[in-house]
Coordinates of N, CA and C in Angstrom, one line a residue:
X1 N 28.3 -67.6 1.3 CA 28.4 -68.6 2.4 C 27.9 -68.0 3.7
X2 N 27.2 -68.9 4.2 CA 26.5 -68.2 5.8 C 27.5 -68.2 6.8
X3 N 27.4 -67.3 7.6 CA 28.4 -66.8 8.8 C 28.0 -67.8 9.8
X4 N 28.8 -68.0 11.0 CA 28.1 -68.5 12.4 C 27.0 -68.0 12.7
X5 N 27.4 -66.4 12.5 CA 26.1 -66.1 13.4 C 24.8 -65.7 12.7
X6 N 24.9 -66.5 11.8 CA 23.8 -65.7 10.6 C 22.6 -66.7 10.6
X7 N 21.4 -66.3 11.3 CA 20.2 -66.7 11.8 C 19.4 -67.6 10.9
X8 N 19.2 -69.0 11.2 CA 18.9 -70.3 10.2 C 17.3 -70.8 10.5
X9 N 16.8 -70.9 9.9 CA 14.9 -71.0 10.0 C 14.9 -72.2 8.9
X10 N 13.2 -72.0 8.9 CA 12.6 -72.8 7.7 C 11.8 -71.8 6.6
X11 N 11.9 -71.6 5.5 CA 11.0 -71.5 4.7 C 10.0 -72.1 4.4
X12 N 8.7 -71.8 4.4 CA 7.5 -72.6 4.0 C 6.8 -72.2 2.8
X13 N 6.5 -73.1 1.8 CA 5.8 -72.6 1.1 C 4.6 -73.1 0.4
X14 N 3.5 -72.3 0.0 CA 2.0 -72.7 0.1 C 1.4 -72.9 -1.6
X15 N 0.6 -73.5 -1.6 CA -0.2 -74.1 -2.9 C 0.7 -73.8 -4.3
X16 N 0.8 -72.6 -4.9 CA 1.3 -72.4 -6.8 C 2.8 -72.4 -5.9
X17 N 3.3 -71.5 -4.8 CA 4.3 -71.4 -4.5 C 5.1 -72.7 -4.3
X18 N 4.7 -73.7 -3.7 CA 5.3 -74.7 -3.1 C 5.3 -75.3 -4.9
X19 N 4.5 -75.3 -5.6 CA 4.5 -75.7 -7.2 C 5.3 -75.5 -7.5
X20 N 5.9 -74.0 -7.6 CA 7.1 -73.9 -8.0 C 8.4 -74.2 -7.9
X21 N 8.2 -74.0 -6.3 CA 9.7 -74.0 -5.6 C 10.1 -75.6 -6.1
X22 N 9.3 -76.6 -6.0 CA 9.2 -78.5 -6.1 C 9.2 -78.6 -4.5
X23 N 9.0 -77.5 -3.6 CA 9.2 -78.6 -2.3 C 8.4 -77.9 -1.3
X24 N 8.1 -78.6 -0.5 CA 7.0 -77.9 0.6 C 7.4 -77.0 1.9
X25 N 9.3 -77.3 1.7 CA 9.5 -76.0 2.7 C 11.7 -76.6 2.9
X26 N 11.8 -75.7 3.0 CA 13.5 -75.5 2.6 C 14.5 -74.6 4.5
X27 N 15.2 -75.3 4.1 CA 16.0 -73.9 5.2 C 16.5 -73.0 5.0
X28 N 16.8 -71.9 5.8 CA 17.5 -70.8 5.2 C 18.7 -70.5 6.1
X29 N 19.3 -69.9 5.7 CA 20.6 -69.1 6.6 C 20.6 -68.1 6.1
X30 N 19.9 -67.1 6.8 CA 20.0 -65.5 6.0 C 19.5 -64.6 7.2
X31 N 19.7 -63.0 7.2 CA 19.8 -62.4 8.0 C 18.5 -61.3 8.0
X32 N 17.9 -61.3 6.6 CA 17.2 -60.6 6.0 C 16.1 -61.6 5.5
X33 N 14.5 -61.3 5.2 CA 13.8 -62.0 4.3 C 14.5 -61.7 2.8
X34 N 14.9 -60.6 2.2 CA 15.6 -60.2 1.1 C 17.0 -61.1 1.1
X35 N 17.7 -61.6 1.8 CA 19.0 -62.4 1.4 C 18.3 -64.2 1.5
X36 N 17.1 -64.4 2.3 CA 16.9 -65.9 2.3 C 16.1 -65.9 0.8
X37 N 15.0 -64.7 0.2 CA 14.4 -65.1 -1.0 C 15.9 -65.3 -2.1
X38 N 15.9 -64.0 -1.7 CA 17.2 -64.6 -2.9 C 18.3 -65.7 -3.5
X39 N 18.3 -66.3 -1.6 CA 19.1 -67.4 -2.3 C 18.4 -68.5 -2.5
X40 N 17.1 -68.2 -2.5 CA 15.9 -69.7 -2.9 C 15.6 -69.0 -4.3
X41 N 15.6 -67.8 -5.0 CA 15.4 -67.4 -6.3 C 16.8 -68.2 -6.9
X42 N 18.3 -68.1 -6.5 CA 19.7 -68.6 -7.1 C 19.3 -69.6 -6.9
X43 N 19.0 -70.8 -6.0 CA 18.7 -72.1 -6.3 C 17.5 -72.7 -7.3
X44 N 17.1 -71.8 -7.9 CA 15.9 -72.2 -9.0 C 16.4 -71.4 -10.1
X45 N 17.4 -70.7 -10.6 CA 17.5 -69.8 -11.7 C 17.4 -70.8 -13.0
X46 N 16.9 -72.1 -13.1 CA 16.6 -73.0 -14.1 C 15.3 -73.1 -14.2
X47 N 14.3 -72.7 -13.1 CA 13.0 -72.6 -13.4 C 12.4 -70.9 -12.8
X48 N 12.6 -70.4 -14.2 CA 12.2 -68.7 -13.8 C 10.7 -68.5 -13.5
X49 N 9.7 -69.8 -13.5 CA 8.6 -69.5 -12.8 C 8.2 -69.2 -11.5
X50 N 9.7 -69.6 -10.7 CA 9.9 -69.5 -9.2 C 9.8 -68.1 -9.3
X51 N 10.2 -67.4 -9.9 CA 10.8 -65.8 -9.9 C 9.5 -65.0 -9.9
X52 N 8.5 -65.7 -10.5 CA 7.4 -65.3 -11.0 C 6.6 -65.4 -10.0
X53 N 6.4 -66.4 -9.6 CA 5.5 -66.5 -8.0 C 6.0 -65.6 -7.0
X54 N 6.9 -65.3 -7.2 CA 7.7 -65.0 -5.6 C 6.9 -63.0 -5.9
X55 N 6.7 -62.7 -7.3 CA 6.9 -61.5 -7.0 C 5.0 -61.3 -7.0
X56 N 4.0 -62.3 -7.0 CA 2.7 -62.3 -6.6 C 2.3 -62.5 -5.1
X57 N 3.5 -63.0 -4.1 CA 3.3 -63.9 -2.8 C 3.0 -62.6 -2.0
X58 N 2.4 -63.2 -0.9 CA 2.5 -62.1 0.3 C 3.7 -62.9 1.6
X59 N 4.4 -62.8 2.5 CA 5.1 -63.2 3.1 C 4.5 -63.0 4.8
X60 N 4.6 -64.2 5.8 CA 4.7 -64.0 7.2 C 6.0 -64.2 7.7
X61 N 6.6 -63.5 8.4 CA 7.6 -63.7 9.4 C 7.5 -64.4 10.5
X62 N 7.8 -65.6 11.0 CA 6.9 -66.0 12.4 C 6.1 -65.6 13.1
X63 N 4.9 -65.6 11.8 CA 3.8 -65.1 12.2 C 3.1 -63.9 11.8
X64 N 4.5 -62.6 11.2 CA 3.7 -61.6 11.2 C 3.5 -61.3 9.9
X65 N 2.6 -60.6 9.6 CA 2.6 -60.1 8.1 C 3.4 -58.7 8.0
X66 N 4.3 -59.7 6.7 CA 5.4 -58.1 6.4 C 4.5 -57.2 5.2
X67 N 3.7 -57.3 4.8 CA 2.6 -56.7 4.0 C 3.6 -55.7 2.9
X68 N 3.6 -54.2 3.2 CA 4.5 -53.6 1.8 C 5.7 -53.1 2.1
X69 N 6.1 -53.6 3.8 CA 7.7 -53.2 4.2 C 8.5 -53.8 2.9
X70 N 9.7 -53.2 3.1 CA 10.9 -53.5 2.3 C 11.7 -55.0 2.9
X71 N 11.8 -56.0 1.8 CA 12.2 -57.1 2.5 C 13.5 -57.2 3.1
X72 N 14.4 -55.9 2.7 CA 15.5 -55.8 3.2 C 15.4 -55.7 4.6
X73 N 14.7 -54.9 5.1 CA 14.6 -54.5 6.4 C 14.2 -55.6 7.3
X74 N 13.3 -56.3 6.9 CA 12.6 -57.6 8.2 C 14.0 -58.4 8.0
X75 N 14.1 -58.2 9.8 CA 15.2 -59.5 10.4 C 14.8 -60.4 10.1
X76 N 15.3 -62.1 10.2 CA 14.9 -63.3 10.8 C 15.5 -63.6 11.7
X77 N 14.8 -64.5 12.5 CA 15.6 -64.9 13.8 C 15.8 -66.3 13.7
X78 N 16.8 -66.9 14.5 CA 17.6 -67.9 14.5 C 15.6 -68.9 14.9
X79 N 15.9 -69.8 13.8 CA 14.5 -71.0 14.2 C 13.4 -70.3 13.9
X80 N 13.3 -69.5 13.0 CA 12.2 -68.5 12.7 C 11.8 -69.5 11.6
X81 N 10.5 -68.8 10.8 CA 9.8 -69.4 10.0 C 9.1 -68.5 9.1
X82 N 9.6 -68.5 7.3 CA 8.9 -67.8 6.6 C 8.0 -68.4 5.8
X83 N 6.8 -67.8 5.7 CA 5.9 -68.5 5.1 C 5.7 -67.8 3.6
X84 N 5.2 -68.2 2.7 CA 5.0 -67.9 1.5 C 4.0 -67.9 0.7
X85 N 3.0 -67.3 0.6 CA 1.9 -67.4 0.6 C 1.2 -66.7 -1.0
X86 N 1.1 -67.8 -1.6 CA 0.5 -66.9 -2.9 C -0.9 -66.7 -2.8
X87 N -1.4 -65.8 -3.8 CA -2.8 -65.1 -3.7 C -3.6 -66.6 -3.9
X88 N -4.7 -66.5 -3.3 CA -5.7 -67.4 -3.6 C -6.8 -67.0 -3.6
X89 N -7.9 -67.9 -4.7 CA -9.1 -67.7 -5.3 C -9.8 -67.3 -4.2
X90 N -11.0 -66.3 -4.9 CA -12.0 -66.2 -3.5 C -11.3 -65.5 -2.5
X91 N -10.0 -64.8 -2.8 CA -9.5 -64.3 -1.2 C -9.5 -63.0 -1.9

């Protein structure tokens, strides 16, 4: 369960990703990118193709690219926004 002070955004997510997830973008309450994926991996543990995308995606943090940091480590901030980004053709 989220705390008061535990910083609430939007998840966004893009083309095979948003496929998976069924939705074009979700909230989070998490303090970490590593505690919001995971509790969007436990809300899909009925469709393990979620799990599948998630481990091809590249991620932005409002804006930035977290490229091969550890997801534990990137904060979120309160009204932030993760983007989710799977590989695409041609890219």
């Amino acid at each position: 369960m989220a705390m008061e002070n535990t910083p609430a955004g939007t998840i966004r997510y893009w083309a095979a990703a948003r496929a998976a997830a069924g939705t074009a973008e979700e909230p989070y309450a998490a303090t970490t990118l590593a505690e919001a994926l995971d509790a969007a991996r436990r809300r899909r543990m009925e469709h393990p193709e979620f799990a599948r995308v998630l481990l091809r995606c590249s991620f932005l943090v409002d804006g930035a690219p977290v490229g091969t940091r550890d997801h534990k480590t990137i904060q979120l901030a309160e009204g932030g926004t993760v983007e989710v980004l799977p590989p695409f053709a041609g890219g």
